[in-house]
Short mmCIF file of C-alpha atoms in Angstrom, two decimals:
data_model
loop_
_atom_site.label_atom_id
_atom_site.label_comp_id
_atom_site.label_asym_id
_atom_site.label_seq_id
_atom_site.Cartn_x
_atom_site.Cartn_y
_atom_site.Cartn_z
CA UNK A 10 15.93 30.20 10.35
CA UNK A 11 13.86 27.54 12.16
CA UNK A 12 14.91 26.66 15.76
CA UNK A 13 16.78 23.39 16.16
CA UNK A 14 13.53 20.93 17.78
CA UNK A 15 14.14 20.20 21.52
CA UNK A 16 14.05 15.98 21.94
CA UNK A 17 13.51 14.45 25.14
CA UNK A 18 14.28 12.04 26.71
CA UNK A 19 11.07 10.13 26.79
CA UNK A 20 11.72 10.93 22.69
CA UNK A 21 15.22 9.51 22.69
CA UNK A 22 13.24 6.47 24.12
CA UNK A 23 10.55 6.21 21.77
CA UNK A 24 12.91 6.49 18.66
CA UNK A 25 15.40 3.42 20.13
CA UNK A 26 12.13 1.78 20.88
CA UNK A 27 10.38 1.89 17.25
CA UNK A 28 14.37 1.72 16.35
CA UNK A 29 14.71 -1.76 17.37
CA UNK A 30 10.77 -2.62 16.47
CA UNK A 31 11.60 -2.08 12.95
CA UNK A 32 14.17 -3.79 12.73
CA UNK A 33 12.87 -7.00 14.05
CA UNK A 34 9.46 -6.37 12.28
CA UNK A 35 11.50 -6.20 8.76
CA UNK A 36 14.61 -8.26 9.74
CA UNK A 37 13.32 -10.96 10.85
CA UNK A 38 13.91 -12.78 14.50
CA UNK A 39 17.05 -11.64 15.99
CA UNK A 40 19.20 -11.97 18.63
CA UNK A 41 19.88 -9.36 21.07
CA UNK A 42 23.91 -9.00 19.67
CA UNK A 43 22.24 -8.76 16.20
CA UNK A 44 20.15 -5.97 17.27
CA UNK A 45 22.76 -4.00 18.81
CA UNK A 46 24.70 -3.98 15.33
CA UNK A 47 21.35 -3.52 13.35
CA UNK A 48 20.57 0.06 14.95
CA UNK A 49 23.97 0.81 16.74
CA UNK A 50 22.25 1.03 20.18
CA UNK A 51 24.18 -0.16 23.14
CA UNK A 52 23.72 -3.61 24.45
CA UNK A 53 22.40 -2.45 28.20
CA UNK A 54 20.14 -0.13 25.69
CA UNK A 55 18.68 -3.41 23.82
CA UNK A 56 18.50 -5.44 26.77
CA UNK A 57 16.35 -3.45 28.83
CA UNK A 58 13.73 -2.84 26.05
CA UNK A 59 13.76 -6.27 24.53
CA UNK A 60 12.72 -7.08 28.45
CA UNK A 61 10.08 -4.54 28.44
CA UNK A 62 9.07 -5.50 25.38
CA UNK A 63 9.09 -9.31 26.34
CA UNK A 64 7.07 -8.13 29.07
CA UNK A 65 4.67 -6.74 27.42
CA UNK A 66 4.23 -9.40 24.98
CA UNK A 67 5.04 -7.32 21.99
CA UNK A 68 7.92 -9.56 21.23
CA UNK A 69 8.25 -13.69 21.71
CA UNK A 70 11.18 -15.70 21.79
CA UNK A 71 11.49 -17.45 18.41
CA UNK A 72 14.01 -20.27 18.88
CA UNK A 73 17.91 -20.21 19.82
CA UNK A 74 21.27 -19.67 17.56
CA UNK A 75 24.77 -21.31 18.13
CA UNK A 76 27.16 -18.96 19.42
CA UNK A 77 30.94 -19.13 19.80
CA UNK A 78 32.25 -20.73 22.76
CA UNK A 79 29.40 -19.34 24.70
CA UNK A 80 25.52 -20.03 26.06
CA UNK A 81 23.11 -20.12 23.01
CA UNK A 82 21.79 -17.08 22.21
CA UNK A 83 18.09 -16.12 22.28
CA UNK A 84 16.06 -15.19 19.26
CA UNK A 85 13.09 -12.41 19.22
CA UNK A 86 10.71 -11.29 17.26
CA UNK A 87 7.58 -9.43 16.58
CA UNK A 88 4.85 -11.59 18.27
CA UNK A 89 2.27 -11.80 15.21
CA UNK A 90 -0.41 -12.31 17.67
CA UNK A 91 0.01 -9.28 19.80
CA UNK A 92 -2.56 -7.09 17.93
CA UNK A 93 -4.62 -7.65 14.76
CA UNK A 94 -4.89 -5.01 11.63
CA UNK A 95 -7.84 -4.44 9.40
CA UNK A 96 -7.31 -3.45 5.73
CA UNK A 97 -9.85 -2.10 3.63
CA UNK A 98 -9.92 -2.17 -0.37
CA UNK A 99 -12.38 0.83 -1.70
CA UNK A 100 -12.57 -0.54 -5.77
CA UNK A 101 -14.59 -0.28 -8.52
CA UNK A 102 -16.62 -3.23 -7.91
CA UNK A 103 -16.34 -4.36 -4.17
CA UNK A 104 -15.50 -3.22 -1.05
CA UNK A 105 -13.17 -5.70 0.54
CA UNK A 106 -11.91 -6.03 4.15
CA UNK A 107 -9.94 -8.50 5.54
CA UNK A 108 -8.07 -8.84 9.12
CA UNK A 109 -4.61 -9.88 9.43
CA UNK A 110 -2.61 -10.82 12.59
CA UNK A 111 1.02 -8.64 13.08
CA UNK A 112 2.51 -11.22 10.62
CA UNK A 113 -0.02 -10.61 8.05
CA UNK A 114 -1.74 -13.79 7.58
CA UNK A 115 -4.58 -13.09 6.94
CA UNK A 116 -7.34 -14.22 9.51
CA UNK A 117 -10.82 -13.55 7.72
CA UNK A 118 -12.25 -11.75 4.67
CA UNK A 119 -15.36 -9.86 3.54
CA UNK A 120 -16.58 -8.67 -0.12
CA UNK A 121 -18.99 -6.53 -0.72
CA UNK A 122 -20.43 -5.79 -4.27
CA UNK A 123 -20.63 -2.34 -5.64
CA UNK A 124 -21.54 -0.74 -8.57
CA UNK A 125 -19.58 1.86 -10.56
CA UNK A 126 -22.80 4.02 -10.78
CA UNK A 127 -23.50 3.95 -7.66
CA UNK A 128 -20.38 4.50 -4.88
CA UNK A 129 -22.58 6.06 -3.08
CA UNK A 130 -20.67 7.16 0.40
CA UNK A 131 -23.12 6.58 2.67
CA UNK A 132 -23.85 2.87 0.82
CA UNK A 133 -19.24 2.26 0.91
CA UNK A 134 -19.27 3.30 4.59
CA UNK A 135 -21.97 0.96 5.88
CA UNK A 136 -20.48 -1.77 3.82
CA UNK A 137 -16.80 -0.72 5.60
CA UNK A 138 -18.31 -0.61 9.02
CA UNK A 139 -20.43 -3.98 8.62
CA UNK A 140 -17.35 -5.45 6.98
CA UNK A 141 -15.34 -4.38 10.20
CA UNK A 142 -17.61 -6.23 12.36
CA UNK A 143 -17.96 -9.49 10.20
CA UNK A 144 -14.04 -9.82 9.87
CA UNK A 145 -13.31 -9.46 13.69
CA UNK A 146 -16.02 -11.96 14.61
CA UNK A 147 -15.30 -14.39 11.97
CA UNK A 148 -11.29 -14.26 13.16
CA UNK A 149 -12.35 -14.97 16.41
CA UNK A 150 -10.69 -11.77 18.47
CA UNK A 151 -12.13 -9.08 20.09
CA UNK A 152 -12.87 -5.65 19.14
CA UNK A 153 -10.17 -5.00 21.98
CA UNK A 154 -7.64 -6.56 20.46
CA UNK A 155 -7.41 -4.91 17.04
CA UNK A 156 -5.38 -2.34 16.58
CA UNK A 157 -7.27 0.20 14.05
CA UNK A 158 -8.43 0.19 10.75
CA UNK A 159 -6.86 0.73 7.42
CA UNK A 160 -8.58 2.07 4.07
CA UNK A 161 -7.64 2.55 0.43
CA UNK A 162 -9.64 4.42 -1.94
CA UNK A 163 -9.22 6.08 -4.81
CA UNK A 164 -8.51 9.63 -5.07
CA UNK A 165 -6.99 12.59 -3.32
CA UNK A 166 -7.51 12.00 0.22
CA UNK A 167 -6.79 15.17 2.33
CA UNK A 168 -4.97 14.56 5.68
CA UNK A 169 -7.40 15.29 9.05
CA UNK A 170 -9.60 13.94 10.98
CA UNK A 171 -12.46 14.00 8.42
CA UNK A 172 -10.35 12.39 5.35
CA UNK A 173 -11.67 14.66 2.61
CA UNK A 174 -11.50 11.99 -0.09
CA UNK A 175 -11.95 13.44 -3.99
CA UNK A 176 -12.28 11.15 -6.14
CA UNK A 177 -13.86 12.29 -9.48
CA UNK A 178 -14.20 8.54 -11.29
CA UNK A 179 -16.47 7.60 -8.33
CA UNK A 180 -18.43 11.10 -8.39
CA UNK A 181 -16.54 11.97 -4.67
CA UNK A 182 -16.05 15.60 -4.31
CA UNK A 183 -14.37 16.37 -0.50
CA UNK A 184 -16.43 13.47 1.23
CA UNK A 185 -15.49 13.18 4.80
CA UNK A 186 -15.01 9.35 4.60
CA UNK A 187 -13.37 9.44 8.26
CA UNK A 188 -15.86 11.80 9.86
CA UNK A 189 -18.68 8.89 8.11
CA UNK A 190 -16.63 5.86 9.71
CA UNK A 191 -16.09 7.06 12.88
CA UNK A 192 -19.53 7.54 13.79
CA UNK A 193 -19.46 3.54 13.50
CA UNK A 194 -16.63 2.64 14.69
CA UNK A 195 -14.34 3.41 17.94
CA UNK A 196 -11.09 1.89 16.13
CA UNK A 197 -8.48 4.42 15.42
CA UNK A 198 -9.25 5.30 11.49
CA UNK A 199 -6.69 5.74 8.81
CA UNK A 200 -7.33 6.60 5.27
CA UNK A 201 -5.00 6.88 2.16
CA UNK A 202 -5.05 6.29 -1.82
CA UNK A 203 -5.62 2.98 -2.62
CA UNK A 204 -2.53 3.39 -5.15
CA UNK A 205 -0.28 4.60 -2.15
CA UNK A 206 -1.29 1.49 0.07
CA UNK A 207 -0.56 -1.09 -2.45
CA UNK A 208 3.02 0.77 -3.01
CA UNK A 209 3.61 0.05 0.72
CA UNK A 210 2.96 -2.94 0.97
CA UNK A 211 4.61 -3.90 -2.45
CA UNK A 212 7.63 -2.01 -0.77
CA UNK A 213 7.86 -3.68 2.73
CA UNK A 214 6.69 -7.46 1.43
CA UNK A 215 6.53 -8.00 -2.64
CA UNK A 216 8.54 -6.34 -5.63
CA UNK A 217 10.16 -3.42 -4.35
CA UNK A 218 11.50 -4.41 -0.85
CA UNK A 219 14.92 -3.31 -0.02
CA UNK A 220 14.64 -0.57 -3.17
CA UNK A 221 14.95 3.82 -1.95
CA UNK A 222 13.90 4.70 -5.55
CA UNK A 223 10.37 3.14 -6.60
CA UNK A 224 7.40 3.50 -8.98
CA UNK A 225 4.56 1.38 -7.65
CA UNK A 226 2.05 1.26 -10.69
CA UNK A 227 -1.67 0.37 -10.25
CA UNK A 228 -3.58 -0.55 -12.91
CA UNK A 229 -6.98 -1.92 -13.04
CA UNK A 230 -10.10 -0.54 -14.13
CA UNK A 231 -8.05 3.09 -13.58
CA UNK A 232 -4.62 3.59 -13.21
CA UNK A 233 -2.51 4.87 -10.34
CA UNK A 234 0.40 5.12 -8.26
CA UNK A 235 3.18 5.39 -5.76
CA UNK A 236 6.69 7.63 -6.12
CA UNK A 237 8.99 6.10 -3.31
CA UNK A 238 11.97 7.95 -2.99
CA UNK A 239 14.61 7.35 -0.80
CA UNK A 240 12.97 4.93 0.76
CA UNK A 241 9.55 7.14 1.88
CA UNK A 242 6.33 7.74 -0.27
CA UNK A 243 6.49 11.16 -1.92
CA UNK A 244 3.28 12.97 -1.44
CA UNK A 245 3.57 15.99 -2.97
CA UNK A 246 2.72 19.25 -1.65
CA UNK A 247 -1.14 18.76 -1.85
CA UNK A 248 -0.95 14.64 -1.09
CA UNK A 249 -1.67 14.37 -4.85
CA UNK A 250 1.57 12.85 -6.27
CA UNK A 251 1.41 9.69 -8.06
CA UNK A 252 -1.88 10.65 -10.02
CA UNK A 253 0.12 8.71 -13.06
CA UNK A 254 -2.93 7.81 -14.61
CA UNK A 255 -3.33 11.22 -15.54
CA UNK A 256 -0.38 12.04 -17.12
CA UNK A 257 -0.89 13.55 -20.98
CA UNK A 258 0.48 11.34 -23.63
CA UNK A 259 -2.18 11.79 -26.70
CA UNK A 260 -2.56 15.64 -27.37
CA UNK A 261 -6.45 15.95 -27.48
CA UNK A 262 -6.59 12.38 -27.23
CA UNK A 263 -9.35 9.95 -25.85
CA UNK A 264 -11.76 11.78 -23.26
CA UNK A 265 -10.72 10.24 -19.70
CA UNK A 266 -13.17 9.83 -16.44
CA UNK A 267 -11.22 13.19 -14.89
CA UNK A 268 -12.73 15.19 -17.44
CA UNK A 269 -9.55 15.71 -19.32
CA UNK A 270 -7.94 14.18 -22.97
CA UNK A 271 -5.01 12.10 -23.57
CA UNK A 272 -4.35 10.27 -19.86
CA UNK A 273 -2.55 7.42 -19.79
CA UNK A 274 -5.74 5.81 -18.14
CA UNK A 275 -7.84 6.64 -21.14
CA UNK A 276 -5.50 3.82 -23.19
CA UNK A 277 -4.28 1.69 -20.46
CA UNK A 278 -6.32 1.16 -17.60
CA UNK A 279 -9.06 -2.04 -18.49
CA UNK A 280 -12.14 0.02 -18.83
CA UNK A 281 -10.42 1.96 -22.12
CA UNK A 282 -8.93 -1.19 -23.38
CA UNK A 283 -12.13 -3.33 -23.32
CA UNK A 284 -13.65 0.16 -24.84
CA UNK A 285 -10.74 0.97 -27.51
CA UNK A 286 -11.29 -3.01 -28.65
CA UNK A 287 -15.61 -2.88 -28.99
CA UNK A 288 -15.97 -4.58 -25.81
CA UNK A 289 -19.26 -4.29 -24.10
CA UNK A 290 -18.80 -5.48 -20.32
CA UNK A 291 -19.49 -3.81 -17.08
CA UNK A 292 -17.79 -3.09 -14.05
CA UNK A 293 -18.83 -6.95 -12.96
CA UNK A 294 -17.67 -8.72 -16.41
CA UNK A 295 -14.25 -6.58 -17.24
CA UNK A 296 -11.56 -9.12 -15.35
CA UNK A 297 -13.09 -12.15 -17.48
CA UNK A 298 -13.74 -9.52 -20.81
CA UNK A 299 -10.19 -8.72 -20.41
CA UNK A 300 -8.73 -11.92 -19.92
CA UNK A 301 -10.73 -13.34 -22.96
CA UNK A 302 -9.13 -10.92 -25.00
CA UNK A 303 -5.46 -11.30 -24.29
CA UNK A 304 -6.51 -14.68 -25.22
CA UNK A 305 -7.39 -13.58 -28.44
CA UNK A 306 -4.48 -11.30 -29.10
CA UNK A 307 -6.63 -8.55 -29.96
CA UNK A 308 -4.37 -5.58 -32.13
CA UNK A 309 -5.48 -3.13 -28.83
CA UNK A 310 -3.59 -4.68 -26.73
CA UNK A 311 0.02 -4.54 -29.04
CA UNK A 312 -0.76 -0.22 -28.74
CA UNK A 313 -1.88 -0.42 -25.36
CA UNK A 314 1.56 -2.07 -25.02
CA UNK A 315 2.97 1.22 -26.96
CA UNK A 316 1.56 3.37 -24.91
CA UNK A 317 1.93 1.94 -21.45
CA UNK A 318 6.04 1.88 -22.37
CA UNK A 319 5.59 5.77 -23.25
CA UNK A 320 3.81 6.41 -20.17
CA UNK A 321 7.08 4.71 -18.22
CA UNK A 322 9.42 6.32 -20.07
CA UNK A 323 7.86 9.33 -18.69
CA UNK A 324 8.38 8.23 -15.33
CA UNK A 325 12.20 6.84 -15.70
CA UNK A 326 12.97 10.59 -17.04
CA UNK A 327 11.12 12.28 -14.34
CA UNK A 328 12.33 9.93 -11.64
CA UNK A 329 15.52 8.06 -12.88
CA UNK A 330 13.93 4.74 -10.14
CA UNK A 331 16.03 1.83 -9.82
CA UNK A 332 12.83 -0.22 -10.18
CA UNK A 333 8.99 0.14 -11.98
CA UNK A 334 6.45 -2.27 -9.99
CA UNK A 335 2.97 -3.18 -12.42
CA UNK A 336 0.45 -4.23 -10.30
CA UNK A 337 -3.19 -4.14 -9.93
CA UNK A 338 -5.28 -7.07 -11.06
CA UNK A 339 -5.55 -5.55 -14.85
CA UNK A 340 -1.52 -4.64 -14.85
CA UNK A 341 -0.54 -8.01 -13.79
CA UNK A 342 -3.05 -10.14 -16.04
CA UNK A 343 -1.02 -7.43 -19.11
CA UNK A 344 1.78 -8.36 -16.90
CA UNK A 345 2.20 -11.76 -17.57
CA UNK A 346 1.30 -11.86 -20.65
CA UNK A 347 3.12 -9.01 -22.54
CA UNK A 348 6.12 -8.28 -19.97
CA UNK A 349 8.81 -8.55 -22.50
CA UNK A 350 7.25 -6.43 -25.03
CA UNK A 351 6.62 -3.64 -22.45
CA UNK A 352 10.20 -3.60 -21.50
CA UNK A 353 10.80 -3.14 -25.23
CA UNK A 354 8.17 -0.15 -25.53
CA UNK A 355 9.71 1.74 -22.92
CA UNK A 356 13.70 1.26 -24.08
CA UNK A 357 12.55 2.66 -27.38
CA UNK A 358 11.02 5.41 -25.75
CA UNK A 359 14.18 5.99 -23.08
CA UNK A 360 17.69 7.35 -22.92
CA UNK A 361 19.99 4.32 -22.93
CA UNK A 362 21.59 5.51 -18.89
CA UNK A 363 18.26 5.86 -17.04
CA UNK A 364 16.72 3.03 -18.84
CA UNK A 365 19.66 0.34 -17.96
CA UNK A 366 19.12 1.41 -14.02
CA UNK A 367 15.33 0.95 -14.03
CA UNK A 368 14.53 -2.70 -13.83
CA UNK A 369 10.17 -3.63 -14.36
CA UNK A 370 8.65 -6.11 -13.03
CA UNK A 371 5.48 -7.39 -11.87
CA UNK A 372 4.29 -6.84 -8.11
CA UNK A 373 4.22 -10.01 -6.18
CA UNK A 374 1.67 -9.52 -3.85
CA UNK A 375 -1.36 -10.14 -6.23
CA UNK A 376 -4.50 -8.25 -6.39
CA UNK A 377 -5.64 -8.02 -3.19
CA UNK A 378 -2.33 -5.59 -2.02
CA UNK A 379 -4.37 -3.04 -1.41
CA UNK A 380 -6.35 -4.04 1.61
CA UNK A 381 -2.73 -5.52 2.73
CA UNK A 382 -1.12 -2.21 2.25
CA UNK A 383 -4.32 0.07 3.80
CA UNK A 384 -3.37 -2.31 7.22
CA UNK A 385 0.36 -1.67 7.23
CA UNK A 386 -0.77 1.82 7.92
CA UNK A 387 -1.85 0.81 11.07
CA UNK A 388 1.38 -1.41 11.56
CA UNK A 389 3.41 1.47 10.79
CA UNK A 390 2.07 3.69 13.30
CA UNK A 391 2.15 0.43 15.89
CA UNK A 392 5.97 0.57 15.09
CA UNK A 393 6.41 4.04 15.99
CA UNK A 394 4.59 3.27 19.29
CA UNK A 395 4.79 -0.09 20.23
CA UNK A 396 1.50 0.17 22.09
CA UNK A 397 -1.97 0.13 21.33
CA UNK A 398 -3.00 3.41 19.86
CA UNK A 399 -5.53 5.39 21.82
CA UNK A 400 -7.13 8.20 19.39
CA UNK A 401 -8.01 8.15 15.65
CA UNK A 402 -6.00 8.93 13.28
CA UNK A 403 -5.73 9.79 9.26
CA UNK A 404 -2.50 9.36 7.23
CA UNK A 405 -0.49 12.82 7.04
#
């Protein structure tokens, strides 16, 4: 039997701290009286750190609220110009990085082109680095006021300082993607699946805010995911959960980019469509390719609708979510299209009970969620600390 952790009081402090951060940060402003019933802390408790804080210019007063019988009462919240966040996007075909202020609006943006032949790491890190440099000029801060760096990418990335990232579709096999950005950068460094950082930040801003039980679905020219459950993304024992592209549902089916037969990415992510319907069109050409042929109504799409509602089935059995998010620029362009008749896929496919609790919808944060979602992992550690971070870090 484990022994019970020892907290201190310095802890105690931290936790009421990041406590009452949160809870402005998702809430909204606040007065002091609405943050004491928000987190239950007392109101000498919330009105020494909402001075601190104040002092420290992590929070701003945001206006005043009629009270009974009594003085107005101040509002607070997160001042959005306290730090900035960077958030990366590793895709198929560009590398984008944008920086966003603690409100995330987004200040400035950079795209870099890549080809799916060539992700070579070396090539993705300079453009990361370069892209770091352009975005905090261009929004007109300093490197001192930026808080650390976010990055999706695809694959398995192992927690650590060096970010092992394994990512088979781009030929990645344990490449130390923090270990090659920190020899560019001083920022503190964190690095996750691009699926997983779109989940977040489709849970904290777009479709699945205020959910516990989630499935955050990427699809675009691959397919991927995030399992939030209970309100936290499940990682799985090796940080590989959510790998839904991969899940089997042709026996010796179509050959898919991970070497195996019958994914779900080999028939639904846009890659295997354009190639199921004769479609010529590179890495460059598949958005328009794709979009010409839901135009066109091609008979490929009405069995990639099939199959995508298998494929969720899967999940609402495995899962039993109270919601299914499609997003990624391919799932949202199928999305809004095809919606109904995906819904309709996956009730034939699903008991009655776990189907009528599962609602699916589309994400609302568009395609670029997952350079939003890579900088809420900065964000998230800021809330935990409510100071400017001092080491690097990679997500755990």
């Amino acid at each position: 039997m484990s022994r019970p952790e020892r907290r201190t009081v310095r802890d105690v402090r931290r936790g009421n701290q990041a406590m009452l951060l949160r809870a402005l940060y998702f809430g909204g402003p606040a007065s002091r009286n609405d943050l004491c019933e928000a987190t239950g802390l007392s109101s000498a408790t919330v009105s020494t750190m909402t001075g601190e804080l104040l002092g420290d210019t992590v929070l701003v007063e945001a206006g005043h609220v009629d009270s009974d019988g009594g003085r107005p009462r101040v509002l607070l919240r997160v001042n959005p110009g306290y730090g900035y966040v960077v958030g990366v996007d590793v895709g198929e075909t560009q590398v984008r990085v944008e920086l966003f202020d603690l409100g995330m609006t987004e200040r400035a943006r950079a795209l870099y082109a890549v080809h799916s032949a060539r992700h070579d790491p070396g090539l993705v890190a300079r453009h990361i680095l370069e892209g770091i440099d352009t975005v905090i000029a261009e929004g007109g801060v300093s490197p001192g006021q930026v808080l650390g760096v976010g990055v999706g990418v695809p694959g398995i990335v192992e927690p650590g300082p060096d970010a092992l990232v394994r990512a088979k579709t781009f030929g990645w096999e344990a490449v130390p993607l923090g270990t090659l950005l920190r020899a560019g950068t001083p920022l503190p460094l964190y690095v996750d699946n691009g699926a997983k950082t779109m989940g977040q930040a489709e849970l904290w801003f777009g479709a699945g805010r205020g959910t516990s039980d989630t499935v955050v679905m990427l699809i675009g020219s691959r397919v991927g995911g995030t399992i939030v459950t209970d309100g936290g993304i499940y990682r799985g024992a090796g940080h590989a959960a959510g790998e839904i592209g991969h899940l089997k549902i042709v026996t010796g089916g179509r050959p898919c980019k991970c070497g195996g037969r019958g994914c779900l990415e080999a028939y639904v992510g846009a890659e295997a469509i354009l190639d199921r319907a004769g479609v010529v069109a590179d890495s460059a050409e598949e958005e328009a390719a794709l979009a010409r042929l839901l135009a066109a109504g091609s008979p490929v799409l009405d069995e990639t609708v099939e199959l995508l509602g298998v494929g969720l089935s899967n999940l609402i059995h495995l899962f039993n979510p109270e919601r299914i998010v499609i997003g990624g620029w391919a799932g949202l362009m199928l999305g809004e299209s095809r919606l109904v008749e995906i819904r309709a896929a996956t009730a034939a496919n699903t008991l009655l009970q776990p189907y009528r609790t599962a609602s699916i919808m589309l994400g609302r944060l568009g395609p670029d969620a997952v350079a939003m979602g890579a900088a809420t992992l900065v964000i998230e550690q800021f809330l935990r600390d409510a100071r400017f971070p001092t080491s690097v870090g990679t997500m755990s």
